[in-house]
Coordinates of N, CA and C and ligand atoms in Angstrom, one line a residue:
M1 N 87.4 101.7 116.3 CA 88.7 101.9 115.5 C 88.4 102.7 114.2
N2 N 88.8 104.0 114.2 CA 88.6 104.6 112.9 C 89.9 105.3 112.4
R3 N 91.0 104.8 113.0 CA 92.3 105.2 112.4 C 92.5 104.6 111.1
L4 N 93.1 105.3 110.2 CA 93.3 104.7 108.8 C 94.8 104.7 108.5
V5 N 95.4 103.6 108.1 CA 96.8 103.5 107.7 C 96.8 103.0 106.3
V6 N 97.4 103.8 105.4 CA 97.4 103.5 104.0 C 98.8 103.3 103.5
G7 N 99.1 102.2 102.8 CA 100.4 101.9 102.2 C 100.4 102.3 100.8
N8 N 101.2 103.3 100.4 CA 101.3 103.6 99.0 C 102.6 103.0 98.4
W9 N 102.4 101.9 97.7 CA 103.6 101.1 97.2 C 104.3 101.8 96.0
K10 N 103.7 102.9 95.5 CA 104.2 103.6 94.3 C 104.6 102.6 93.2
M11 N 105.7 102.9 92.4 CA 106.0 102.0 91.3 C 107.0 100.9 91.7
N12 N 106.5 100.1 92.7 CA 107.3 99.0 93.2 C 106.5 97.7 93.3
M13 N 107.2 96.6 93.3 CA 106.6 95.3 93.4 C 106.0 94.7 92.1
N14 N 106.5 93.7 91.6 CA 105.8 93.0 90.5 C 104.7 92.1 91.0
L15 N 104.0 91.4 90.2 CA 102.9 90.7 90.6 C 103.2 89.6 91.7
R16 N 104.3 88.9 91.5 CA 104.7 87.9 92.5 C 105.1 88.5 93.8
Q17 N 105.9 89.6 93.7 CA 106.3 90.3 94.9 C 105.1 90.8 95.7
A18 N 104.1 91.3 94.9 CA 102.9 91.9 95.5 C 102.2 90.8 96.3
E19 N 102.1 89.7 95.6 CA 101.4 88.5 96.2 C 102.0 88.1 97.5
T20 N 103.4 88.1 97.5 CA 104.1 87.7 98.7 C 103.9 88.7 99.8
L21 N 104.0 90.0 99.5 CA 103.8 91.0 100.5 C 102.4 91.0 101.1
I22 N 101.4 90.9 100.3 CA 100.0 90.9 100.8 C 99.8 89.7 101.7
T23 N 100.4 88.5 101.3 CA 100.2 87.3 102.1 C 100.9 87.5 103.5
R24 N 102.1 88.1 103.5 CA 102.8 88.3 104.7 C 102.1 89.3 105.6
L25 N 101.5 90.4 105.0 CA 100.8 91.4 105.8 C 99.6 90.7 106.4
R26 N 98.9 89.9 105.6 CA 97.7 89.2 106.1 C 98.0 88.4 107.3
Q27 N 99.2 87.7 107.3 CA 99.5 86.8 108.4 C 100.1 87.6 109.6
Q28 N 100.8 88.7 109.3 CA 101.5 89.4 110.4 C 100.6 90.4 111.1
I29 N 99.6 90.9 110.4 CA 98.7 91.9 111.1 C 97.6 91.2 111.8
T30 N 97.7 90.8 113.0 CA 96.7 90.0 113.6 C 95.8 90.8 114.6
A31 N 96.4 92.0 115.0 CA 95.6 92.8 115.9 C 95.7 94.3 115.4
P32 N 95.1 94.6 114.3 CA 95.2 96.0 113.8 C 94.6 97.0 114.7
T33 N 95.2 98.2 114.8 CA 94.6 99.3 115.5 C 94.1 100.3 114.5
A34 N 94.1 99.9 113.3 CA 93.6 100.9 112.2 C 93.0 100.1 111.1
S35 N 92.2 100.8 110.3 CA 91.7 100.2 109.0 C 93.0 100.3 108.1
V36 N 93.3 99.2 107.4 CA 94.5 99.1 106.7 C 94.2 99.1 105.2
V37 N 94.8 100.0 104.4 CA 94.5 100.1 103.0 C 95.8 99.9 102.2
L38 N 95.9 99.0 101.3 CA 97.1 98.8 100.5 C 96.8 99.4 99.1
C39 N 97.8 100.1 98.6 CA 97.7 100.7 97.2 C 98.8 100.2 96.4
P40 N 98.7 98.9 95.8 CA 99.7 98.4 94.9 C 99.5 99.0 93.5
S41 N 100.3 98.6 92.6 CA 100.1 99.1 91.2 C 98.9 98.5 90.6
F42 N 98.4 99.1 89.5 CA 97.2 98.6 88.9 C 97.3 97.1 88.5
V43 N 98.5 96.8 88.1 CA 98.8 95.4 87.6 C 98.5 94.4 88.7
S44 N 98.7 94.7 89.9 CA 98.5 93.8 91.0 C 97.2 93.8 91.7
L45 N 96.3 94.7 91.3 CA 95.1 94.9 92.1 C 94.1 93.7 92.0
A46 N 94.0 93.1 90.8 CA 93.0 92.0 90.8 C 93.5 90.8 91.6
K47 N 94.8 90.6 91.6 CA 95.4 89.5 92.4 C 95.2 89.8 93.9
A48 N 95.5 91.1 94.2 CA 95.3 91.5 95.6 C 93.9 91.3 96.1
Q49 N 93.0 91.6 95.2 CA 91.5 91.5 95.6 C 91.2 90.0 95.8
E50 N 91.8 89.2 94.9 CA 91.5 87.7 95.0 C 92.0 87.2 96.4
I51 N 93.2 87.6 96.8 CA 93.8 87.1 98.0 C 92.9 87.6 99.2
I52 N 92.5 88.9 99.1 CA 91.7 89.4 100.2 C 90.4 88.7 100.3
L53 N 89.7 88.5 99.2 CA 88.4 87.9 99.3 C 88.5 86.4 99.7
S54 N 89.5 85.7 99.2 CA 89.6 84.3 99.5 C 90.0 84.1 101.0
H55 N 90.7 85.0 101.6 CA 91.0 84.9 103.0 C 90.2 85.7 103.9
K56 N 89.2 86.4 103.3 CA 88.3 87.2 104.1 C 89.1 88.1 105.1
T57 N 90.2 88.7 104.6 CA 90.9 89.5 105.6 C 90.3 91.0 105.7
F58 N 90.8 91.7 106.6 CA 90.3 93.0 106.9 C 91.0 94.0 106.0
L59 N 92.0 93.6 105.2 CA 92.8 94.5 104.4 C 91.9 95.1 103.3
Q60 N 92.1 96.3 103.0 CA 91.3 97.0 101.9 C 92.3 97.5 100.9
L61 N 91.7 97.8 99.7 CA 92.6 98.2 98.6 C 92.3 99.6 98.1
G62 N 93.3 100.3 97.6 CA 93.2 101.6 97.0 C 94.0 101.6 95.7
A63 N 93.7 102.4 94.7 CA 94.5 102.7 93.5 C 95.3 103.9 93.8
Q64 N 96.4 104.0 92.9 CA 97.3 105.2 93.1 C 97.0 106.3 92.1
N65 N 96.0 106.1 91.2 CA 95.7 107.1 90.2 C 94.4 106.8 89.6
I66 N 93.8 107.8 88.9 CA 92.6 107.6 88.1 C 92.6 108.6 87.0
N67 N 91.9 108.3 85.9 CA 91.8 109.3 84.9 C 90.5 110.1 85.2
D68 N 90.4 111.3 84.7 CA 89.3 112.1 85.1 C 88.1 111.8 84.2
N69 N 88.3 111.0 83.1 CA 87.2 110.6 82.2 C 86.8 109.2 82.6
D70 N 85.6 108.8 82.2 CA 85.1 107.5 82.6 C 85.4 106.4 81.5
E71 N 85.7 106.8 80.3 CA 86.1 105.9 79.2 C 86.7 106.7 78.1
G72 N 87.2 106.0 77.1 CA 87.6 106.7 75.9 C 89.0 106.5 75.4
A73 N 89.4 107.2 74.4 CA 90.7 107.1 73.8 C 91.8 107.8 74.6
F74 N 92.3 107.2 75.7 CA 93.3 107.7 76.6 C 94.3 106.7 76.9
T75 N 95.1 106.4 75.9 CA 96.1 105.3 75.9 C 96.9 105.2 77.2
G76 N 96.9 104.1 77.9 CA 97.7 103.9 79.1 C 97.0 104.3 80.4
E77 N 95.8 104.9 80.3 CA 95.1 105.4 81.5 C 94.1 104.4 82.0
V78 N 93.7 104.6 83.3 CA 92.8 103.7 83.9 C 91.6 104.6 84.5
A79 N 90.4 104.1 84.2 CA 89.2 104.9 84.5 C 88.5 104.4 85.7
G80 N 87.7 105.3 86.3 CA 86.9 105.0 87.5 C 86.1 103.7 87.4
P81 N 85.3 103.5 86.3 CA 84.5 102.3 86.2 C 85.3 101.0 86.2
M82 N 86.6 101.1 85.9 CA 87.5 99.9 85.9 C 87.9 99.6 87.4
L83 N 87.9 100.6 88.2 CA 88.3 100.5 89.6 C 87.2 100.2 90.5
K84 N 86.0 100.6 90.1 CA 84.8 100.4 90.9 C 84.6 98.9 91.2
G85 N 84.4 98.5 92.4 CA 84.3 97.1 92.7 C 85.6 96.4 93.0
L86 N 86.7 97.1 92.6 CA 88.0 96.5 92.8 C 88.7 97.1 94.0
V87 N 88.6 98.4 94.1 CA 89.2 99.2 95.2 C 88.1 100.0 95.9
K88 N 88.4 100.4 97.1 CA 87.5 101.3 97.8 C 88.0 102.7 97.8
Y89 N 89.3 102.8 97.7 CA 90.0 104.1 97.8 C 90.8 104.4 96.5
C90 N 91.1 105.7 96.3 CA 92.0 106.1 95.2 C 92.8 107.3 95.6
I91 N 94.2 107.2 95.5 CA 95.0 108.4 95.8 C 94.9 109.3 94.7
V92 N 94.7 110.6 95.0 CA 94.6 111.7 94.0 C 95.5 112.8 94.4
G93 N 96.2 113.4 93.4 CA 96.9 114.7 93.7 C 98.2 114.4 94.5
H94 N 98.7 113.2 94.4 CA 100.0 113.0 95.1 C 101.1 113.9 94.5
S95 N 102.0 114.4 95.3 CA 103.0 115.4 94.8 C 103.8 114.9 93.7
E96 N 104.0 113.5 93.6 CA 104.8 113.0 92.5 C 104.0 113.2 91.2
R97 N 102.7 113.1 91.3 CA 101.9 113.4 90.0 C 101.8 114.9 89.8
R98 N 101.7 115.7 90.8 CA 101.6 117.1 90.6 C 102.9 117.6 90.0
I99 N 104.1 117.1 90.5 CA 105.4 117.7 90.1 C 105.9 117.0 88.8
I100 N 106.0 115.6 88.8 CA 106.6 114.9 87.7 C 105.7 114.9 86.5
Y101 N 104.4 114.7 86.7 CA 103.4 114.7 85.6 C 102.6 115.9 85.4
Q102 N 103.0 116.9 86.1 CA 102.4 118.3 86.0 C 100.9 118.3 86.1
E103 N 100.4 117.6 87.0 CA 98.9 117.6 87.2 C 98.6 118.9 87.9
D104 N 97.7 119.7 87.4 CA 97.4 121.0 88.0 C 96.2 120.8 88.9
N105 N 95.9 121.8 89.7 CA 94.8 121.8 90.7 C 93.4 121.5 90.0
E106 N 93.3 122.0 88.8 CA 92.0 121.8 88.1 C 91.8 120.3 87.7
L107 N 92.9 119.7 87.2 CA 92.8 118.3 86.8 C 92.5 117.5 88.0
I108 N 93.2 117.8 89.1 CA 93.0 117.0 90.4 C 91.6 117.1 90.8
A109 N 91.0 118.3 90.7 CA 89.6 118.5 91.0 C 88.7 117.6 90.2
R110 N 89.0 117.4 89.0 CA 88.2 116.5 88.1 C 88.4 115.0 88.5
K111 N 89.7 114.7 89.0 CA 89.9 113.4 89.4 C 89.2 113.1 90.7
V112 N 89.1 114.0 91.6 CA 88.4 113.9 92.8 C 86.9 113.6 92.5
A113 N 86.4 114.4 91.5 CA 85.0 114.2 91.1 C 84.8 112.8 90.4
A114 N 85.8 112.3 89.7 CA 85.7 111.0 89.0 C 85.7 109.9 90.1
C115 N 86.4 110.1 91.2 CA 86.3 109.1 92.3 C 84.9 109.1 92.8
I116 N 84.4 110.2 93.2 CA 83.1 110.3 93.8 C 82.0 109.7 92.9
R117 N 82.1 110.1 91.6 CA 81.1 109.6 90.6 C 81.1 108.1 90.6
N118 N 82.3 107.5 90.8 CA 82.5 106.0 90.7 C 82.5 105.3 92.1
K119 N 82.0 106.1 93.1 CA 81.9 105.5 94.4 C 83.2 105.0 95.1
L120 N 84.2 105.8 94.7 CA 85.5 105.5 95.3 C 85.8 106.7 96.3
T121 N 86.5 106.3 97.4 CA 86.9 107.4 98.3 C 88.2 108.0 97.9
P122 N 88.2 109.3 97.5 CA 89.5 109.9 97.2 C 90.4 110.1 98.4
I123 N 91.6 109.8 98.3 CA 92.6 110.2 99.3 C 93.4 111.4 98.7
L124 N 92.9 112.6 98.9 CA 93.4 113.7 98.3 C 94.7 114.2 99.0
C125 N 95.8 114.2 98.3 CA 97.1 114.6 98.9 C 97.3 116.1 98.6
V126 N 97.7 116.8 99.7 CA 98.1 118.2 99.6 C 99.4 118.4 100.3
G127 N 100.1 119.5 100.0 CA 101.3 119.7 100.7 C 102.2 120.7 100.0
E128 N 103.0 121.4 100.8 CA 103.8 122.5 100.2 C 105.3 122.0 99.9
T129 N 105.9 122.7 99.0 CA 107.3 122.4 98.7 C 108.2 123.1 99.7
T130 N 109.5 122.8 99.7 CA 110.5 123.4 100.6 C 110.4 124.9 100.4
N131 N 110.4 125.4 99.1 CA 110.5 126.8 98.9 C 109.2 127.5 99.4
A132 N 108.1 126.9 99.2 CA 106.9 127.5 99.8 C 107.0 127.7 101.3
R133 N 107.5 126.6 102.0 CA 107.6 126.7 103.4 C 108.6 127.8 103.8
Q134 N 109.7 127.8 103.1 CA 110.7 128.8 103.4 C 110.2 130.3 103.2
D135 N 109.3 130.4 102.2 CA 108.8 131.7 101.9 C 107.6 132.1 102.8
G136 N 107.2 131.2 103.7 CA 106.1 131.4 104.6 C 104.8 131.2 103.9
L137 N 104.8 130.4 102.8 CA 103.6 130.1 102.0 C 103.0 128.7 102.2
A138 N 103.4 128.0 103.3 CA 102.9 126.6 103.4 C 101.4 126.6 103.5
Q139 N 100.9 127.3 104.4 CA 99.4 127.3 104.6 C 98.6 127.7 103.4
R140 N 99.2 128.8 102.8 CA 98.5 129.4 101.6 C 98.5 128.3 100.5
T141 N 99.6 127.6 100.3 CA 99.7 126.5 99.3 C 98.6 125.5 99.5
V142 N 98.6 125.0 100.7 CA 97.6 123.9 101.0 C 96.2 124.4 100.9
L143 N 95.9 125.6 101.4 CA 94.5 126.1 101.3 C 94.1 126.3 99.8
D144 N 95.0 126.8 99.0 CA 94.7 127.0 97.6 C 94.5 125.6 96.9
Q145 N 95.3 124.6 97.3 CA 95.1 123.3 96.7 C 93.7 122.8 97.1
L146 N 93.4 122.9 98.4 CA 92.1 122.4 98.8 C 90.9 123.1 98.1
E147 N 91.0 124.5 98.0 CA 90.0 125.3 97.4 C 89.7 124.8 96.0
T148 N 90.7 124.6 95.2 CA 90.5 124.2 93.8 C 90.2 122.7 93.7
N149 N 90.9 121.9 94.4 CA 90.7 120.4 94.3 C 89.3 119.9 94.8
L150 N 88.7 120.7 95.6 CA 87.4 120.3 96.1 C 86.2 121.1 95.4
S151 N 86.6 121.8 94.3 CA 85.6 122.6 93.7 C 84.6 121.9 92.9
E152 N 84.8 120.6 92.5 CA 83.9 119.9 91.6 C 83.0 118.9 92.4
I153 N 83.0 119.0 93.7 CA 82.1 118.1 94.4 C 81.2 118.9 95.4
T154 N 80.1 118.2 95.7 CA 79.1 118.9 96.6 C 79.5 118.7 98.0
R155 N 78.7 119.4 98.8 CA 78.9 119.3 100.3 C 78.7 117.9 100.8
D156 N 77.6 117.3 100.3 CA 77.3 115.9 100.8 C 78.4 114.9 100.3
E157 N 78.8 115.1 99.1 CA 79.9 114.2 98.6 C 81.2 114.3 99.3
A158 N 81.4 115.5 99.9 CA 82.6 115.7 100.7 C 82.8 114.8 101.9
S159 N 81.6 114.3 102.4 CA 81.8 113.4 103.6 C 82.5 112.1 103.2
N160 N 82.5 111.8 101.9 CA 83.3 110.6 101.5 C 84.6 111.0 101.0
L161 N 85.5 111.5 101.9 CA 86.7 112.1 101.4 C 87.8 111.8 102.5
V162 N 89.0 111.6 102.1 CA 90.1 111.5 103.0 C 91.2 112.5 102.5
I163 N 91.8 113.3 103.4 CA 92.8 114.2 103.0 C 94.1 113.7 103.6
A164 N 95.2 113.8 102.8 CA 96.5 113.5 103.3 C 97.4 114.7 103.2
Y165 N 97.9 115.1 104.4 CA 98.9 116.2 104.3 C 100.3 115.6 104.1
E166 N 100.9 115.8 103.0 CA 102.2 115.3 102.7 C 103.1 116.4 102.2
P167 N 103.9 117.0 103.1 CA 104.8 118.1 102.7 C 105.8 117.5 101.7
V168 N 106.0 118.1 100.6 CA 106.9 117.6 99.5 C 108.3 117.3 100.1
W169 N 108.8 118.2 100.9 CA 110.1 118.0 101.4 C 110.3 116.8 102.4
A170 N 109.2 116.3 102.8 CA 109.3 115.1 103.8 C 109.1 113.8 103.0
I171 N 108.8 113.8 101.8 CA 108.5 112.6 101.1 C 109.7 111.9 100.5
G172 N 110.0 110.7 101.0 CA 111.1 109.9 100.5 C 112.4 110.5 100.9
S173 N 112.4 111.5 101.8 CA 113.7 112.2 102.1 C 114.3 111.7 103.4
G174 N 113.6 111.0 104.1 CA 114.1 110.6 105.5 C 114.0 111.7 106.5
V175 N 113.5 112.9 106.0 CA 113.3 114.0 106.9 C 111.8 114.1 107.2
N176 N 111.3 113.4 108.2 CA 109.9 113.5 108.5 C 109.6 114.9 109.2
A177 N 108.4 115.4 109.0 CA 108.0 116.7 109.5 C 107.9 116.6 111.0
E178 N 108.3 117.7 111.7 CA 108.2 117.8 113.1 C 106.7 117.6 113.5
P179 N 106.3 116.9 114.5 CA 104.9 116.8 114.8 C 104.2 118.1 115.0
S180 N 104.9 119.2 115.5 CA 104.3 120.5 115.7 C 103.8 121.1 114.3
I181 N 104.6 120.8 113.3 CA 104.3 121.3 111.9 C 103.0 120.5 111.4
V182 N 103.0 119.2 111.7 CA 101.9 118.4 111.2 C 100.6 118.8 112.0
Q183 N 100.8 119.1 113.3 CA 99.6 119.5 114.1 C 99.0 120.8 113.6
A184 N 99.9 121.7 113.3 CA 99.4 123.0 112.9 C 98.7 122.9 111.5
M185 N 99.3 122.2 110.6 CA 98.7 122.1 109.3 C 97.4 121.2 109.3
T186 N 97.4 120.2 110.2 CA 96.1 119.4 110.3 C 95.0 120.3 110.8
L187 N 95.3 121.1 111.8 CA 94.2 122.0 112.3 C 93.8 123.0 111.3
T188 N 94.7 123.5 110.5 CA 94.4 124.4 109.4 C 93.4 123.8 108.4
I189 N 93.8 122.5 108.0 CA 92.9 121.8 107.1 C 91.6 121.5 107.7
H190 N 91.5 121.1 109.0 CA 90.3 120.8 109.6 C 89.4 122.1 109.7
Q191 N 90.0 123.2 110.0 CA 89.3 124.4 110.1 C 88.7 124.9 108.8
Y192 N 89.5 124.6 107.7 CA 89.0 124.9 106.4 C 87.8 124.1 106.1
L193 N 87.9 122.8 106.4 CA 86.7 121.9 106.1 C 85.5 122.3 106.9
F194 N 85.8 122.7 108.1 CA 84.7 123.1 109.1 C 84.0 124.3 108.5
N195 N 84.8 125.3 108.1 CA 84.2 126.5 107.5 C 83.4 126.2 106.2
K196 N 83.9 125.3 105.4 CA 83.3 125.1 104.1 C 82.1 124.1 104.2
Y197 N 82.1 123.1 105.1 CA 81.1 122.1 105.1 C 80.3 122.0 106.4
G198 N 80.8 122.6 107.4 CA 80.2 122.5 108.8 C 80.8 121.4 109.6
Q199 N 80.5 121.4 110.8 CA 81.2 120.4 111.7 C 80.9 119.0 111.4
A200 N 79.6 118.6 111.1 CA 79.3 117.2 111.0 C 80.1 116.6 109.9
I201 N 80.2 117.3 108.7 CA 81.0 116.7 107.6 C 82.5 116.8 107.9
A202 N 82.9 117.9 108.4 CA 84.4 118.1 108.7 C 84.9 117.0 109.6
D203 N 84.0 116.6 110.6 CA 84.5 115.6 111.5 C 84.5 114.2 110.9
K204 N 83.8 114.0 109.7 CA 83.9 112.7 109.1 C 85.1 112.6 108.2
I205 N 85.8 113.7 107.8 CA 86.9 113.6 106.9 C 88.2 113.4 107.6
A206 N 88.7 112.2 107.4 CA 90.0 111.8 108.0 C 91.1 112.6 107.4
I207 N 92.0 113.1 108.3 CA 93.2 113.8 107.8 C 94.4 113.0 108.2
L208 N 95.2 112.6 107.2 CA 96.3 111.7 107.4 C 97.6 112.5 107.3
Y209 N 98.7 112.0 107.9 CA 100.0 112.6 107.6 C 100.8 111.6 106.8
G210 N 101.6 112.1 105.8 CA 102.5 111.2 105.1 C 103.8 112.0 104.8
G211 N 104.9 111.2 104.9 CA 106.3 111.8 104.6 C 107.3 111.2 105.5
S212 N 108.0 110.2 105.0 CA 109.1 109.5 105.8 C 108.6 109.0 107.1
T213 N 107.4 108.4 107.1 CA 107.0 107.8 108.4 C 107.6 106.4 108.5
N214 N 107.8 106.0 109.7 CA 108.3 104.6 110.0 C 107.8 104.2 111.4
V215 N 108.1 103.0 111.8 CA 107.6 102.5 113.1 C 108.1 103.4 114.3
D216 N 109.2 104.0 114.1 CA 109.8 104.8 115.2 C 109.1 106.2 115.4
N217 N 108.6 106.8 114.3 CA 108.1 108.1 114.4 C 106.5 108.1 114.3
A218 N 105.9 107.0 113.9 CA 104.5 106.9 113.6 C 103.6 107.4 114.8
S219 N 104.0 106.9 116.0 CA 103.2 107.2 117.2 C 103.1 108.7 117.5
A220 N 104.1 109.4 117.2 CA 104.1 110.8 117.5 C 103.1 111.5 116.6
Y221 N 102.8 111.0 115.4 CA 101.7 111.6 114.6 C 100.3 111.1 115.0
L222 N 100.3 109.8 115.3 CA 99.0 109.2 115.6 C 98.4 109.8 116.9
G223 N 99.2 110.4 117.7 CA 98.7 110.9 118.9 C 98.3 112.4 118.8
L224 N 98.4 113.0 117.6 CA 98.1 114.4 117.5 C 96.6 114.6 117.3
H225 N 96.1 115.8 117.7 CA 94.7 116.1 117.6 C 94.3 116.2 116.2
K226 N 93.2 115.4 115.8 CA 92.6 115.5 114.5 C 93.4 114.7 113.4
V227 N 94.6 114.1 113.8 CA 95.3 113.3 112.8 C 94.6 111.9 112.8
G228 N 94.1 111.5 111.7 CA 93.3 110.3 111.6 C 94.1 109.1 111.1
G229 N 95.4 109.3 110.8 CA 96.1 108.1 110.4 C 97.3 108.5 109.5
L230 N 97.8 107.6 108.8 CA 99.1 107.8 108.1 C 99.0 107.3 106.6
L231 N 99.7 108.0 105.8 CA 99.9 107.6 104.4 C 101.4 107.2 104.3
V232 N 101.7 105.9 104.2 CA 103.1 105.5 104.3 C 103.6 105.1 103.0
G233 N 104.8 105.5 102.6 CA 105.4 105.2 101.3 C 106.4 104.0 101.5
G234 N 107.7 104.4 101.6 CA 108.7 103.4 101.6 C 108.5 102.3 102.7
A235 N 108.1 102.7 103.9 CA 108.0 101.7 105.0 C 106.9 100.7 104.7
S236 N 106.0 101.0 103.8 CA 104.9 100.1 103.5 C 105.3 98.9 102.7
L237 N 106.6 99.0 102.2 CA 107.1 97.9 101.3 C 107.8 96.8 102.2
N238 N 108.0 97.1 103.5 CA 108.6 96.2 104.4 C 107.5 95.6 105.3
Y239 N 107.2 94.3 105.2 CA 106.1 93.8 105.9 C 106.2 93.9 107.4
K240 N 107.4 93.8 108.0 CA 107.6 93.9 109.4 C 107.3 95.3 109.9
E241 N 107.9 96.2 109.2 CA 107.7 97.6 109.5 C 106.2 98.1 109.4
F242 N 105.6 97.7 108.3 CA 104.3 98.2 108.0 C 103.3 97.5 109.0
S243 N 103.5 96.2 109.2 CA 102.7 95.5 110.2 C 102.7 96.1 111.6
S244 N 103.9 96.5 112.0 CA 104.1 97.2 113.3 C 103.3 98.5 113.3
I245 N 103.4 99.3 112.2 CA 102.7 100.6 112.2 C 101.2 100.3 112.4
C246 N 100.7 99.3 111.7 CA 99.3 99.0 111.8 C 98.8 98.5 113.1
Q247 N 99.8 98.2 114.0 CA 99.4 97.6 115.3 C 99.9 98.4 116.5
L248 N 100.2 99.7 116.2 CA 100.7 100.5 117.3 C 99.6 100.8 118.3
Ligands
13P1 P1 107.6 108.0 102.1 O1 106.9 107.4 103.3 O2 108.5 107.0 101.4 O3 108.3 109.3 102.5 O4 106.5 108.4 101.1 C1 105.4 109.1 101.5 C2 104.4 109.2 100.4 O5 104.6 109.8 99.4 C3 103.2 108.4 100.6 O6 102.2 108.7 99.6

C-alpha cells in the first residue's frame, strides 16, 4: 500500500472539534487502502499526536505551513525544529499561501529546504490559475514552479518529497479537474522529475491530485497512471466522506 491520502483541514476546527474528528476517523477507518495524513492547524497538532500515540493508530500528521528560518524574531511563525518529532509531513506552496500571502517561488524553495533540513517530508503544491490555463500556460506555470521550488535541495534529498498538483481553479470551487487534465499534468511532472533526478528518484516521489475531490470523484483520480494519491480539502472535514475516500 503506497497510496497517500492527505487531509488539509485549512483554518477549520478548534481543539475540541479536532479531537472529535480525529477520534471518529480513527474509529471509522478500519481498512485503509492508503497511508492517511491529517493536517490540522498548529494549535491541534500536539493533541492530535497524543491521540495517535495513545491509540497506536496508523494515522500520520502533517503541518500546513513552516517558516523558512529555524528560529528567531518572526512573530506568529512556526519553525521546522518545533515541528520535528510532531509531524512527518508539511504542506508547502499551497496556492492559498502563494496568492493570499504572496509567497513567491523563491520563498517556497527555502521552505522546502527547511522541511528537508528538519527531516520533514514536504508536500509541495503546484498548479496553474484559470488565466494561465486559458492562455495555454498551464504546463509552463507548473514547470516554472517546480524548477524554482526545488532549487534549494539536492538530488538525494529529493527522494523525500511529495508533489501535489492542485489547479487553483479546482480548489474549493466544486469544479474538480477532468481526469484527463490531471493525467496529462501528472505525467508532465513525473517526466520533469525523471529528467532532473533520474528514474529511481522520480519513481519514489508521489504525485497527488487536489481540488474539489470527494468520495464520488476520488476513484477516477486514484486509477490514473502515476497518480499516487489525493490532497483533500473540504471533504476531509467530514469524517464519513474522508473515511470512505481512505478506504476506496
Ligand atoms: P478542496 O478539496 O476543498 O477543493 O481543497 C483542496 C485543497 O486545497 C487541498 O489542499
